[in-house]
mmCIF file of C-alpha atoms in Angstrom:
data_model
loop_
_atom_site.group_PDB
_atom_site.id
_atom_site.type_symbol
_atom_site.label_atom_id
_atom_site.label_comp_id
_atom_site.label_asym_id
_atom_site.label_seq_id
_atom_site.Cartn_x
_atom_site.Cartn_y
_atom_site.Cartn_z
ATOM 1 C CA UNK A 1 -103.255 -105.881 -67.927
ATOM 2 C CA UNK A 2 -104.458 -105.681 -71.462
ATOM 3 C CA UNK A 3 -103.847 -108.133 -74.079
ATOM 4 C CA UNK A 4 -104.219 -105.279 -76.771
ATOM 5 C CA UNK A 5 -104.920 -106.334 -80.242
ATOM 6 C CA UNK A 6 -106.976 -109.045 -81.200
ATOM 7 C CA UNK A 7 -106.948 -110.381 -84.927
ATOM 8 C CA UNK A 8 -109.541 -112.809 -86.291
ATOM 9 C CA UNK A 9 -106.977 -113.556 -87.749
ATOM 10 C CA UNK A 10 -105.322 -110.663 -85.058
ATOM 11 C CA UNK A 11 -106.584 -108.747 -82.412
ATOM 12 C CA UNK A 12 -104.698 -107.115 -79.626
ATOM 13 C CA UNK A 13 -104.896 -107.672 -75.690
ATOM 14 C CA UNK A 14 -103.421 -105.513 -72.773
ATOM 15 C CA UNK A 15 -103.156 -106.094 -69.050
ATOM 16 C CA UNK A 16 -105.071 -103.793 -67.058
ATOM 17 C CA UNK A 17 -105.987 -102.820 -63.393
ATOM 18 C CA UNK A 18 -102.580 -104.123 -61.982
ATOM 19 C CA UNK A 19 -102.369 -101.075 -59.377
ATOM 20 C CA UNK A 20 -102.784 -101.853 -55.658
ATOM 21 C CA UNK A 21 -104.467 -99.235 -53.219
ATOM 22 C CA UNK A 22 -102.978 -95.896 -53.894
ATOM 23 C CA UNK A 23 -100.253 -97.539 -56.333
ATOM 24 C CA UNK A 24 -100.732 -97.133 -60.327
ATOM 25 C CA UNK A 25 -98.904 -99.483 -62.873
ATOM 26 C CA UNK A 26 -99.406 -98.781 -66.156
ATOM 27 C CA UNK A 27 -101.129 -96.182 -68.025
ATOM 28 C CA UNK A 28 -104.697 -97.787 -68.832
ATOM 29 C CA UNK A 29 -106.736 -95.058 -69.388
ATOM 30 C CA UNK A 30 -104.766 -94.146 -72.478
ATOM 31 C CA UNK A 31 -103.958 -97.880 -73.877
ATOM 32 C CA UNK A 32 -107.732 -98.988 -73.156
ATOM 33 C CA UNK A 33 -109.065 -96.719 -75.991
ATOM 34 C CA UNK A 34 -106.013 -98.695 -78.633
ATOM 35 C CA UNK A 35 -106.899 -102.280 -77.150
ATOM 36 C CA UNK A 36 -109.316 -105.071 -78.137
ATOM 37 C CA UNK A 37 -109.332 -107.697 -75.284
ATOM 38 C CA UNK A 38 -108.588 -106.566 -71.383
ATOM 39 C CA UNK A 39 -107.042 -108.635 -69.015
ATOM 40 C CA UNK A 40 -107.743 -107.471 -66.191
ATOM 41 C CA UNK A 41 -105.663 -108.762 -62.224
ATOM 42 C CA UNK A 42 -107.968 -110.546 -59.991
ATOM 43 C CA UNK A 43 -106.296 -109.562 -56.676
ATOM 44 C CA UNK A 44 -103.778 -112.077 -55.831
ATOM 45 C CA UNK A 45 -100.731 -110.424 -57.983
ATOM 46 C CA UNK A 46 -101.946 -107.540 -58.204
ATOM 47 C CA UNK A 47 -105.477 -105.491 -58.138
ATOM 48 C CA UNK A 48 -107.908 -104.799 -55.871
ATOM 49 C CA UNK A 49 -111.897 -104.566 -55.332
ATOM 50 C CA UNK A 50 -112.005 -100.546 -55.840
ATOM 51 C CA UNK A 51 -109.602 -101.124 -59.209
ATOM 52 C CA UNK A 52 -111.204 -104.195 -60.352
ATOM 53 C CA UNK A 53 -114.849 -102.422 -60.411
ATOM 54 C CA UNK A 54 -113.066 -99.452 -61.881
ATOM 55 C CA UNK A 55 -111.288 -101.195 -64.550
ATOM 56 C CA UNK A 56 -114.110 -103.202 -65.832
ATOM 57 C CA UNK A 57 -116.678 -99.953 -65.708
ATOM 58 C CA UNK A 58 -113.877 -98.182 -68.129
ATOM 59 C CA UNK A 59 -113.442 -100.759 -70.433
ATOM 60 C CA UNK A 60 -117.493 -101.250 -70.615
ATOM 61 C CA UNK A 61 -117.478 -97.732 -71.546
ATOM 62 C CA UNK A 62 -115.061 -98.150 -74.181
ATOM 63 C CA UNK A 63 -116.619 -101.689 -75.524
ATOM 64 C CA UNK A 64 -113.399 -103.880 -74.895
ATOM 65 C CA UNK A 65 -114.237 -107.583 -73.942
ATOM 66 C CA UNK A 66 -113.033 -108.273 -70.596
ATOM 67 C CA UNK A 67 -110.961 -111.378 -69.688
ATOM 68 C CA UNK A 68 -109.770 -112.692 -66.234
ATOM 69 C CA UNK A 69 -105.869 -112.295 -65.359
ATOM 70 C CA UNK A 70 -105.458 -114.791 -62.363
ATOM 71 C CA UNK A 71 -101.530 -114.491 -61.236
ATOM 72 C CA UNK A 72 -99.860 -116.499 -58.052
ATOM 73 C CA UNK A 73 -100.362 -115.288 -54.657
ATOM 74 C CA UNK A 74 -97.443 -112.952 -54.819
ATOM 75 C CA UNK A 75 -98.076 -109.189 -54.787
ATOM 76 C CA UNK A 76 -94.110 -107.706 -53.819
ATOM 77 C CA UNK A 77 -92.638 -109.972 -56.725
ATOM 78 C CA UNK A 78 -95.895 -109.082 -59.077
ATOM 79 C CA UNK A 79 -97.162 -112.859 -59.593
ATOM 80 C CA UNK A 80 -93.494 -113.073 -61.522
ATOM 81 C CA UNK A 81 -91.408 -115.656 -58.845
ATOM 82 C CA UNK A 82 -92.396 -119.368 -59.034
ATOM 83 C CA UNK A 83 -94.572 -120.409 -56.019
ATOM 84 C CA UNK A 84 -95.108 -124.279 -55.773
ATOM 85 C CA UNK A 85 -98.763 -125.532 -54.943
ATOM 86 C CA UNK A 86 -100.653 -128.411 -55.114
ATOM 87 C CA UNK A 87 -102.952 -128.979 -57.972
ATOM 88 C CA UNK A 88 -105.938 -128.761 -55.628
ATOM 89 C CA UNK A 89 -104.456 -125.232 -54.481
ATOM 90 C CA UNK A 90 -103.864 -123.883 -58.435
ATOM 91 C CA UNK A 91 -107.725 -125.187 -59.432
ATOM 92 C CA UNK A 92 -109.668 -123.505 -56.472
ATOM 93 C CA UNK A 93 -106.902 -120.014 -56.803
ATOM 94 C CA UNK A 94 -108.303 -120.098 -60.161
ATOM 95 C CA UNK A 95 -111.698 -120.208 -59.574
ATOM 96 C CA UNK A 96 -111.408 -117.914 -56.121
ATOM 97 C CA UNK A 97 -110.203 -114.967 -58.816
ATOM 98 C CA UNK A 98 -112.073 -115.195 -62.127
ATOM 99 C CA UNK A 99 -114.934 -115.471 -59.380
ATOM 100 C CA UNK A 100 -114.020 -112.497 -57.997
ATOM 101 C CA UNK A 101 -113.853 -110.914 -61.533
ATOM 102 C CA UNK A 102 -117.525 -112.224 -62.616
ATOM 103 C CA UNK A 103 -118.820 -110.677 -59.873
ATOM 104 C CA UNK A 104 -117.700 -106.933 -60.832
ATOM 105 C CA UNK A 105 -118.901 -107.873 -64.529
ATOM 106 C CA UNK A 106 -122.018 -109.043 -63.477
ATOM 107 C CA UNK A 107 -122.799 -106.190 -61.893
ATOM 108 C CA UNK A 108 -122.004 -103.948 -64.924
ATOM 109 C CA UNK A 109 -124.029 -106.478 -67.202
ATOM 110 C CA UNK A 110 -121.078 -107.649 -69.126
ATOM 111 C CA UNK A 111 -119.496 -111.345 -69.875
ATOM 112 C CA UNK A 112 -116.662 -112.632 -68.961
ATOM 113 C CA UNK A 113 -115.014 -113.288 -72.585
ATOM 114 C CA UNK A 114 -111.980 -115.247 -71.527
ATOM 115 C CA UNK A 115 -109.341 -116.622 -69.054
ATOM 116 C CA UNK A 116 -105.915 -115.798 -69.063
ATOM 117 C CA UNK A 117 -103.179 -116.775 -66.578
ATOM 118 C CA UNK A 118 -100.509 -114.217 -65.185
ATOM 119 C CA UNK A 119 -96.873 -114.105 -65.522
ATOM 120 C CA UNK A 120 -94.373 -117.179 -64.188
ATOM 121 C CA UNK A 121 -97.518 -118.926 -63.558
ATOM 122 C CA UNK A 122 -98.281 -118.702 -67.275
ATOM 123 C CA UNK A 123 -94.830 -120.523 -67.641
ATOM 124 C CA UNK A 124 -95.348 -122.896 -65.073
ATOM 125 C CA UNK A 125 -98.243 -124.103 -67.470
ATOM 126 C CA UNK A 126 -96.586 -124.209 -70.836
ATOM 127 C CA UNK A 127 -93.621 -126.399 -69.177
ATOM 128 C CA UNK A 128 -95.541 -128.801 -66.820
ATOM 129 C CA UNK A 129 -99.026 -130.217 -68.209
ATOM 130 C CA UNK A 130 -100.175 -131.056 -64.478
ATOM 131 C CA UNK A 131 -99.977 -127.284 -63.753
ATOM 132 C CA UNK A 132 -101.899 -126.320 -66.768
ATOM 133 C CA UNK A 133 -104.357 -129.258 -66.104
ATOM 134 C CA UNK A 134 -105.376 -127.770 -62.612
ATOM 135 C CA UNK A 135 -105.544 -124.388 -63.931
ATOM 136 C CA UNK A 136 -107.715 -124.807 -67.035
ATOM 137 C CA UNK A 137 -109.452 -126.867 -64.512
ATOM 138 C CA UNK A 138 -110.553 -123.871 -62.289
ATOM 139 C CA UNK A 139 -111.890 -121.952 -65.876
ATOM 140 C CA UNK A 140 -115.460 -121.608 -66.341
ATOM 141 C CA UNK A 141 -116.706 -124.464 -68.854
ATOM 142 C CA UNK A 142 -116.681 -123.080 -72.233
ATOM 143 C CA UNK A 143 -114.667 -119.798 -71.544
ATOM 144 C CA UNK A 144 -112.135 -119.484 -74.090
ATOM 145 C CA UNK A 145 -108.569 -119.423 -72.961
ATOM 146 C CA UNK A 146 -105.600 -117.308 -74.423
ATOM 147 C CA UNK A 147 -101.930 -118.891 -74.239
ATOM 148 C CA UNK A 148 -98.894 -120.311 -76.246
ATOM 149 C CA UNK A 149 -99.834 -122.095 -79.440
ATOM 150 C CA UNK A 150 -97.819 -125.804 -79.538
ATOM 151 C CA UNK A 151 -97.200 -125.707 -75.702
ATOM 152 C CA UNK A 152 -99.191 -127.801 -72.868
ATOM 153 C CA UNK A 153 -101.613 -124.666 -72.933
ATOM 154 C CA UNK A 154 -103.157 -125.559 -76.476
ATOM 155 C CA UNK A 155 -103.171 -129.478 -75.445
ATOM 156 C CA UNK A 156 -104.768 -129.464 -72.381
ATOM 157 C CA UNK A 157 -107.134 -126.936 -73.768
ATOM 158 C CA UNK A 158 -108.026 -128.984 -76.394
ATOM 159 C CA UNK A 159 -108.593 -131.689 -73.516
ATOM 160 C CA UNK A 160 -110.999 -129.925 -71.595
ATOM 161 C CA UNK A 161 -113.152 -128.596 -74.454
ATOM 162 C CA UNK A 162 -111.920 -125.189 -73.867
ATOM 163 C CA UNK A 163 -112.112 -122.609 -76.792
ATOM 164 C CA UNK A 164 -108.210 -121.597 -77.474
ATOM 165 C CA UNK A 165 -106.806 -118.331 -78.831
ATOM 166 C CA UNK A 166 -102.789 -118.444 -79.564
ATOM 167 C CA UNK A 167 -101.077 -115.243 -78.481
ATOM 168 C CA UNK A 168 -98.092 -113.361 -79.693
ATOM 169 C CA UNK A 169 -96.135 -111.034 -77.703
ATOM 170 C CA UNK A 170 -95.375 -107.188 -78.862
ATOM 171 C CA UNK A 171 -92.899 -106.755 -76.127
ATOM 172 C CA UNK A 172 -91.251 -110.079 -74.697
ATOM 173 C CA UNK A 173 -88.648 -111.741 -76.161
ATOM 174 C CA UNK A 174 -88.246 -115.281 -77.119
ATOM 175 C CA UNK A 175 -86.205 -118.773 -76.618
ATOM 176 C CA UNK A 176 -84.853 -120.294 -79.356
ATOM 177 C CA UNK A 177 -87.821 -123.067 -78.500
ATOM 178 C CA UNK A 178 -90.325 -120.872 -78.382
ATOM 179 C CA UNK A 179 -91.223 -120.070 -74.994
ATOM 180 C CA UNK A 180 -91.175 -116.959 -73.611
ATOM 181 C CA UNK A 181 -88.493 -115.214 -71.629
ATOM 182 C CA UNK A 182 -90.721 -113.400 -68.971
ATOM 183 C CA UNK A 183 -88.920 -110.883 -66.934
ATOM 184 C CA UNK A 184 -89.471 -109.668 -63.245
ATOM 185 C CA UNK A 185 -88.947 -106.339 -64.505
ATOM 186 C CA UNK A 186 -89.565 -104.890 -68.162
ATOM 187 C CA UNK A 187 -86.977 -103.527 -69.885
ATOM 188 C CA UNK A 188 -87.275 -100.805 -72.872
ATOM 189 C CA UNK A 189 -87.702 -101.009 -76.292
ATOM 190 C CA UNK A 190 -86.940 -99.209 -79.491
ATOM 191 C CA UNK A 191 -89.337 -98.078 -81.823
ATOM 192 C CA UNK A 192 -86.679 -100.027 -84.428
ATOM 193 C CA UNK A 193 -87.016 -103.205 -82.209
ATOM 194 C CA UNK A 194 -90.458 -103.061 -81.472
ATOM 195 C CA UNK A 195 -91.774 -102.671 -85.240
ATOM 196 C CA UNK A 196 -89.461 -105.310 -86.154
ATOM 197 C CA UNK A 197 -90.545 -108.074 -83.538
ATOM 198 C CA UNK A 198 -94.348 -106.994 -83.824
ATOM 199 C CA UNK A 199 -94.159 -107.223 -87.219
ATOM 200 C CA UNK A 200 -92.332 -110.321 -87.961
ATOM 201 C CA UNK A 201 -94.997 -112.351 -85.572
ATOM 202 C CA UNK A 202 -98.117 -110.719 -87.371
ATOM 203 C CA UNK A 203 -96.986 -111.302 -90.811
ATOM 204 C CA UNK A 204 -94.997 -114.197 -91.156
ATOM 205 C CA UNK A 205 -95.729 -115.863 -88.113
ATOM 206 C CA UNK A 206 -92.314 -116.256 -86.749
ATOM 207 C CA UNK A 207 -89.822 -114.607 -84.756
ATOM 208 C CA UNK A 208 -86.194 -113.887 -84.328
ATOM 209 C CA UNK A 209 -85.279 -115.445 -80.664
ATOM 210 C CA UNK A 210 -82.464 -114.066 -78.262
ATOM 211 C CA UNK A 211 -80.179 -116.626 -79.342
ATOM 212 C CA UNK A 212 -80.545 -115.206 -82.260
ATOM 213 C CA UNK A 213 -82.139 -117.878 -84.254
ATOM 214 C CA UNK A 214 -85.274 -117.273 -86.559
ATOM 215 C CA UNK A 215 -88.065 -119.774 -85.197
ATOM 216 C CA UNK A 216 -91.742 -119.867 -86.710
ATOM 217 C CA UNK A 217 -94.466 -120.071 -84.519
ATOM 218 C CA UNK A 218 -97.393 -122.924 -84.537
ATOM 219 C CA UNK A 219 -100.439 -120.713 -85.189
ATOM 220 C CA UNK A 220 -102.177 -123.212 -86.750
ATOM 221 C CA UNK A 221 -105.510 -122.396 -87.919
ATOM 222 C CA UNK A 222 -106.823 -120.539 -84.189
ATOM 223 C CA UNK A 223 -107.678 -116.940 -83.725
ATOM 224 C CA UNK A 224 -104.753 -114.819 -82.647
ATOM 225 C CA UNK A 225 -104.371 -112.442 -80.284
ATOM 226 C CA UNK A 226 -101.659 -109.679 -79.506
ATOM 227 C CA UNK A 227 -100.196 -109.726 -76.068
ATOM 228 C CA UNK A 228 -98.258 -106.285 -74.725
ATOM 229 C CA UNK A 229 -97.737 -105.326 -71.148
ATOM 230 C CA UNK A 230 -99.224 -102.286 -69.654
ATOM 231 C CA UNK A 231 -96.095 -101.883 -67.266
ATOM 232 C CA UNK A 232 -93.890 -102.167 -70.454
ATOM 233 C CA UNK A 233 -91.806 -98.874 -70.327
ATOM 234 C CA UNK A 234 -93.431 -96.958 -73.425
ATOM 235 C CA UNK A 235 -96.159 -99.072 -73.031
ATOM 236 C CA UNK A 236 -98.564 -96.344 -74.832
ATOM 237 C CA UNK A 237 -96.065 -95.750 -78.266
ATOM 238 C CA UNK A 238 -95.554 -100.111 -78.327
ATOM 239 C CA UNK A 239 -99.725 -100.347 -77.781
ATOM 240 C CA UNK A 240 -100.382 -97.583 -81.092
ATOM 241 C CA UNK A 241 -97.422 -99.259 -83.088
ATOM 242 C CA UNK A 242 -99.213 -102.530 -82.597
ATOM 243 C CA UNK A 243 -102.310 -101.272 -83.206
ATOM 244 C CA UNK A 244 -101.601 -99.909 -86.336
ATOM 245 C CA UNK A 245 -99.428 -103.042 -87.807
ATOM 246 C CA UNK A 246 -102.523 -105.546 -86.457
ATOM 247 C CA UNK A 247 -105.425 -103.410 -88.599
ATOM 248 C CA UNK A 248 -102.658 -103.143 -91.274
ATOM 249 C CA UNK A 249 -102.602 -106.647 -91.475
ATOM 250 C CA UNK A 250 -106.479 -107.549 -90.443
ATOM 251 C CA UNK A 251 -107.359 -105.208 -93.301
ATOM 252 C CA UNK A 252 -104.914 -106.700 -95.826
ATOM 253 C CA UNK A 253 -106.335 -110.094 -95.224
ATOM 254 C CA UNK A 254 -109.697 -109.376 -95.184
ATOM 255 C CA UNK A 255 -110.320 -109.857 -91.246
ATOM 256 C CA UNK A 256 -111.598 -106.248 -90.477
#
């Protein structure tokens, strides 16, 4: 996955390396070259050894910091159906896959730059603070973490002395209380929808949700970073658009 543009204020982050074996998901060699921050799948929803190395050697190549994308133990439903597990389960699954991940970056010389969870289990952490306790308890001590500003993800965080970036999202929708509505499978979007919900979120830091209300969203003062999904159809025209709105507004600002 990549989380694709990153802005201090804005950058921009993609998943990556979510293939499995001779399967492909997404098209990463064209969206690493538009992205900022990587997150790349640690094995358990999807990834393997041969596409983790590969992942992290491309995006090494292309200088894009690389973050760990542990997901639930679920590779048929794609880390994106709610598993329950103890908190003692969720802290040492944590730790099993960005371990996993460090190894491949250590071997190309490269740091792990931050933590970000997966899909429903993402969710699971922004609803229920236990959850996101024993998950931010299984991330490397002083690793930043990337998740919802104003949820349990920014508290706990906060907690545990962990370094927090808030994320927007180029190409999932939103509740009318700000959480995300996360999908098992993406659906398409316009080029008139997407500039219009990337846009919104970078500039004016709000966002209109399905229900149809306009909600702003609790930024606060924290670096932001640009969330869009590599197995988004279109992924590649969402990925420029953003691209080009987030150095729009990094340059306008004064960020770049």
């Amino acid at each position: 996955m990549s989380d694709l543009l990153q802005y201090d204020r804005d950058v921009q982050n993609v998943r990556l390396g979510e293939g499995y074996g001779n399967f492909k998901c997404g098209p990463d060699d064209e969206l690493i070259p538009l992205i900022d921050h990587a997150n790349v799948a640690c094995g358990f929803h999807a990834g393997d050894p041969l596409i983790m190395q590969e992942t992290v050697r491309a995006c090494k190549k292309h200088n894009i910091a690389i973050g760990a994308h542990p997901g639930l133990p679920d590779i048929q439903g794609f880390g994106r159906r709610e598993i329950k597990m103890s908190p003692e389960e969720l802290t040492a699954m944590i730790r099993y896959q960005v371990g996993a991940l460090k190894a491949f970056l250590e071997a190309e010389d490269v740091p792990l730059h931050h933590v970000k969870p997966h899909g429903v289990l993402y969710g699971m952490m922004y609803r229920d603070r236990e959850v996101c306790r024993a998950v931010y308890e299984g991330v490397p001590r002083g690793t930043p973490v990337f998740g919802l500003a104003g949820t349990f993800h920014e508290e706990v965080a906060k907690e545990l002395g962990l370094p927090f970036v808030a994320e927007l999202y180029g190409d999932v929708k939103y509740n009318k209380d700000k959480t995300l509505v996360i999908d098992r499978k993406k659906k398409a979007w316009t080029p008139e929808e997407t500039k219009k919900h990337i846009s919104s979120q970078v500039n004016n830091s709000s966002v209109t949700a399905v229900s149809g209300e306009e909600v702003d969203l609790p930024l606060g003062d924290h670096d932001v970073s640009l969330c869009c999904h590599s197995d988004s159809p279109g992924a590649v025209q969402i990925v420029t658009a953003a691209r080009q709105m987030v150095d729009e507004f990094n340059k306008k600002n004064g960020f770049d």
